[in-house]
Short mmCIF file of C-alpha atoms in Angstrom, two decimals:
data_model
loop_
_atom_site.label_atom_id
_atom_site.label_comp_id
_atom_site.label_asym_id
_atom_site.label_seq_id
_atom_site.Cartn_x
_atom_site.Cartn_y
_atom_site.Cartn_z
CA UNK A 1 87.19 184.34 -43.51
CA UNK A 2 84.91 187.22 -42.62
CA UNK A 3 85.60 189.37 -39.58
CA UNK A 4 82.40 188.14 -37.95
CA UNK A 5 83.82 184.61 -38.02
CA UNK A 6 86.96 185.52 -36.05
CA UNK A 7 88.48 182.67 -34.04
CA UNK A 8 90.16 182.91 -30.65
CA UNK A 9 93.67 181.59 -30.15
CA UNK A 10 94.24 177.92 -29.18
CA UNK A 11 95.77 179.08 -25.89
CA UNK A 12 92.62 180.99 -24.94
CA UNK A 13 90.43 178.00 -25.88
CA UNK A 14 92.54 175.70 -23.71
CA UNK A 15 92.50 178.14 -20.80
CA UNK A 16 88.71 178.37 -20.85
CA UNK A 17 88.04 174.69 -21.58
CA UNK A 18 87.65 173.51 -17.94
CA UNK A 19 85.16 176.26 -17.13
CA UNK A 20 83.21 175.52 -20.30
CA UNK A 21 83.09 171.81 -19.44
CA UNK A 22 81.84 172.49 -15.91
CA UNK A 23 79.21 174.93 -17.20
CA UNK A 24 77.86 172.51 -19.82
CA UNK A 25 77.80 169.56 -17.45
CA UNK A 26 76.22 171.66 -14.69
CA UNK A 27 73.54 173.00 -17.02
CA UNK A 28 72.75 169.44 -18.05
CA UNK A 29 72.50 168.25 -14.45
CA UNK A 30 70.13 171.06 -13.51
CA UNK A 31 68.11 170.50 -16.68
CA UNK A 32 67.80 166.78 -15.95
CA UNK A 33 66.51 167.43 -12.43
CA UNK A 34 64.05 170.05 -13.68
CA UNK A 35 62.67 167.81 -16.41
CA UNK A 36 62.12 165.07 -13.83
CA UNK A 37 60.29 167.52 -11.58
CA UNK A 38 58.29 168.90 -14.51
CA UNK A 39 56.85 165.46 -15.18
CA UNK A 40 55.06 165.80 -11.86
CA UNK A 41 54.05 169.41 -12.48
CA UNK A 42 52.54 169.07 -15.96
CA UNK A 43 49.04 167.57 -16.21
CA UNK A 44 48.16 164.33 -17.98
CA UNK A 45 49.84 163.59 -21.28
CA UNK A 46 51.57 166.98 -21.27
CA UNK A 47 54.18 165.57 -18.91
CA UNK A 48 55.59 163.71 -21.92
CA UNK A 49 56.95 167.01 -23.18
CA UNK A 50 59.12 167.32 -20.07
CA UNK A 51 60.65 163.90 -20.75
CA UNK A 52 61.33 164.78 -24.36
CA UNK A 53 64.41 163.72 -26.25
CA UNK A 54 64.00 166.72 -28.55
CA UNK A 55 63.86 169.14 -25.62
CA UNK A 56 66.93 167.49 -24.11
CA UNK A 57 68.80 167.76 -27.40
CA UNK A 58 68.15 171.50 -27.41
CA UNK A 59 70.70 171.72 -24.58
CA UNK A 60 73.42 170.26 -26.80
CA UNK A 61 72.38 172.48 -29.71
CA UNK A 62 72.44 175.59 -27.50
CA UNK A 63 75.84 174.62 -26.07
CA UNK A 64 77.32 174.29 -29.54
CA UNK A 65 75.72 177.53 -30.74
CA UNK A 66 77.06 179.45 -27.76
CA UNK A 67 80.62 178.30 -28.57
CA UNK A 68 80.38 178.79 -32.33
CA UNK A 69 82.57 181.88 -32.52
CA UNK A 70 85.22 180.62 -30.11
CA UNK A 71 86.64 177.95 -32.37
CA UNK A 72 86.77 176.96 -36.03
CA UNK A 73 86.88 173.26 -35.17
CA UNK A 74 84.29 170.68 -34.19
CA UNK A 75 85.84 169.24 -31.05
CA UNK A 76 84.81 171.97 -28.61
CA UNK A 77 81.11 172.12 -29.67
CA UNK A 78 80.98 168.31 -29.84
CA UNK A 79 82.42 167.96 -26.34
CA UNK A 80 80.11 170.66 -24.99
CA UNK A 81 77.08 168.92 -26.48
CA UNK A 82 78.14 165.56 -25.10
CA UNK A 83 78.67 166.94 -21.59
CA UNK A 84 75.30 168.70 -21.63
CA UNK A 85 73.49 165.52 -22.66
CA UNK A 86 75.38 163.32 -20.19
CA UNK A 87 74.52 165.81 -17.45
CA UNK A 88 70.84 165.61 -18.39
CA UNK A 89 70.79 161.82 -18.13
CA UNK A 90 72.70 161.80 -14.84
CA UNK A 91 70.56 164.59 -13.38
CA UNK A 92 67.29 163.01 -14.44
CA UNK A 93 68.00 159.48 -13.27
CA UNK A 94 69.99 160.64 -10.25
CA UNK A 95 66.98 162.57 -9.01
CA UNK A 96 64.73 159.60 -9.82
CA UNK A 97 66.98 157.38 -7.70
CA UNK A 98 67.58 159.64 -4.72
CA UNK A 99 64.63 162.04 -4.83
CA UNK A 100 61.85 159.69 -5.85
CA UNK A 101 61.20 155.95 -5.59
CA UNK A 102 64.24 154.82 -7.59
CA UNK A 103 65.04 154.63 -11.28
CA UNK A 104 64.31 150.90 -11.61
CA UNK A 105 66.13 148.88 -14.24
CA UNK A 106 69.41 150.19 -15.62
CA UNK A 107 68.34 149.39 -19.19
CA UNK A 108 66.91 152.78 -20.09
CA UNK A 109 69.43 154.90 -18.15
CA UNK A 110 72.25 153.13 -19.98
CA UNK A 111 70.43 153.39 -23.31
CA UNK A 112 69.86 157.13 -22.88
CA UNK A 113 73.46 157.58 -21.77
CA UNK A 114 74.66 155.83 -24.93
CA UNK A 115 72.33 157.98 -27.03
CA UNK A 116 73.60 161.10 -25.23
CA UNK A 117 77.12 160.20 -26.33
CA UNK A 118 75.90 160.12 -29.94
CA UNK A 119 73.29 162.89 -30.08
CA UNK A 120 75.24 165.28 -27.85
CA UNK A 121 78.29 165.67 -30.12
CA UNK A 122 76.16 165.66 -33.29
CA UNK A 123 73.84 168.41 -32.12
CA UNK A 124 76.64 170.33 -30.44
CA UNK A 125 78.27 170.56 -33.86
CA UNK A 126 74.89 171.33 -35.46
CA UNK A 127 74.43 174.22 -33.04
CA UNK A 128 77.83 175.61 -34.04
CA UNK A 129 76.98 175.19 -37.72
CA UNK A 130 73.71 177.10 -37.24
CA UNK A 131 75.67 180.15 -36.08
CA UNK A 132 79.02 179.86 -37.80
CA UNK A 133 78.58 177.69 -40.86
CA UNK A 134 80.42 179.46 -43.67
CA UNK A 135 78.78 177.21 -46.27
CA UNK A 136 75.01 177.69 -46.48
CA UNK A 137 74.19 173.97 -46.65
CA UNK A 138 75.67 173.45 -43.18
CA UNK A 139 73.12 175.81 -41.68
CA UNK A 140 70.28 174.19 -43.65
CA UNK A 141 71.25 170.77 -42.31
CA UNK A 142 71.70 172.02 -38.74
CA UNK A 143 68.35 173.79 -38.53
CA UNK A 144 66.56 171.06 -40.45
CA UNK A 145 67.93 168.38 -38.12
CA UNK A 146 66.72 170.32 -35.09
CA UNK A 147 63.26 170.70 -36.60
CA UNK A 148 63.29 167.03 -37.56
CA UNK A 149 63.74 165.98 -33.95
CA UNK A 150 60.56 167.75 -32.91
CA UNK A 151 58.83 166.47 -36.02
CA UNK A 152 59.71 162.89 -35.10
CA UNK A 153 58.31 163.37 -31.60
CA UNK A 154 55.15 164.81 -33.10
CA UNK A 155 54.78 161.71 -35.26
CA UNK A 156 55.32 159.52 -32.20
CA UNK A 157 52.67 161.37 -30.18
CA UNK A 158 50.22 161.20 -33.08
CA UNK A 159 50.81 157.74 -34.54
CA UNK A 160 52.19 155.89 -31.54
CA UNK A 161 50.34 157.37 -28.57
CA UNK A 162 47.31 159.13 -30.04
CA UNK A 163 48.15 162.42 -28.28
CA UNK A 164 46.99 164.90 -30.91
CA UNK A 165 47.44 168.19 -28.94
CA UNK A 166 51.02 167.27 -28.03
CA UNK A 167 51.66 166.23 -31.63
CA UNK A 168 50.46 169.64 -32.83
CA UNK A 169 52.80 171.44 -30.42
CA UNK A 170 55.76 169.38 -31.61
CA UNK A 171 54.78 169.98 -35.23
CA UNK A 172 54.64 173.72 -34.57
CA UNK A 173 58.13 173.60 -33.04
CA UNK A 174 59.42 171.52 -35.94
CA UNK A 175 58.36 174.28 -38.32
CA UNK A 176 58.84 177.24 -36.00
CA UNK A 177 62.45 176.68 -34.94
CA UNK A 178 63.92 176.73 -38.48
CA UNK A 179 61.76 179.79 -39.25
CA UNK A 180 62.86 181.55 -36.08
CA UNK A 181 66.56 180.71 -36.28
CA UNK A 182 67.03 181.05 -40.04
CA UNK A 183 68.70 184.21 -41.28
CA UNK A 184 66.99 184.58 -44.66
CA UNK A 185 63.79 183.32 -46.20
CA UNK A 186 65.81 181.05 -48.48
CA UNK A 187 67.58 179.55 -45.46
CA UNK A 188 64.28 179.11 -43.63
CA UNK A 189 62.64 177.43 -46.60
CA UNK A 190 65.50 175.03 -47.28
CA UNK A 191 65.83 174.20 -43.58
CA UNK A 192 62.15 173.27 -43.51
CA UNK A 193 62.72 171.15 -46.61
CA UNK A 194 65.39 169.25 -44.66
CA UNK A 195 63.21 168.99 -41.53
CA UNK A 196 60.40 167.11 -43.26
CA UNK A 197 62.35 163.99 -44.35
CA UNK A 198 64.45 164.23 -41.17
CA UNK A 199 61.25 163.93 -39.12
CA UNK A 200 60.20 160.70 -40.78
CA UNK A 201 63.71 159.21 -40.82
CA UNK A 202 64.29 159.97 -37.14
CA UNK A 203 60.88 158.60 -36.23
CA UNK A 204 61.58 155.31 -37.95
CA UNK A 205 65.09 154.89 -36.56
CA UNK A 206 64.75 156.26 -33.03
CA UNK A 207 61.35 154.90 -32.10
CA UNK A 208 62.06 151.63 -33.85
CA UNK A 209 65.08 151.25 -31.57
CA UNK A 210 63.13 152.21 -28.44
CA UNK A 211 60.32 149.80 -29.32
CA UNK A 212 62.86 147.02 -29.83
CA UNK A 213 64.43 147.67 -26.43
CA UNK A 214 61.17 148.05 -24.52
CA UNK A 215 59.52 145.12 -26.31
#
């Protein structure tokens, strides 16, 4: 293993685990409250970007990336991603309940909480792979999956809601994030190649599920 991929001792990871958990959960709580507030700040259809699953998932990705060089395993980034996403859901709907007119039915809070428990660990690990993946294909998958999330939202805004400007922004992020975070032009190109099918697959699965629940 290269020197740049050095791993801290298990004792140090255990010692710092409670602080890491509190930080990830706290960041999620604050992020959830801010995204709820931003829905009132942003004009018209732009407020959809505040209530964006892709934006929320960036918290899990960032949590995993920030912990990439502290462990060679998946459990710490996965847990960090899960806590960040759970914090977002609790912060968002907690503010809706106590700071606004109430969150209404429990259907969507529980659905998003369940999705947080799936997407959080997955994208926490993806964030770690994007920084620490010793095999190139891990980084391609991680960056492509992140781009695919924004691509799927762009497809939803375009095909489902008819919000073309918001779709263009999401499409730009879907392409821009792999280009920005990739280390080489080969990595950027292959990550984009992953992002394209990931966008369509995520759109079909995620929004199919949401339509089934809301319908």
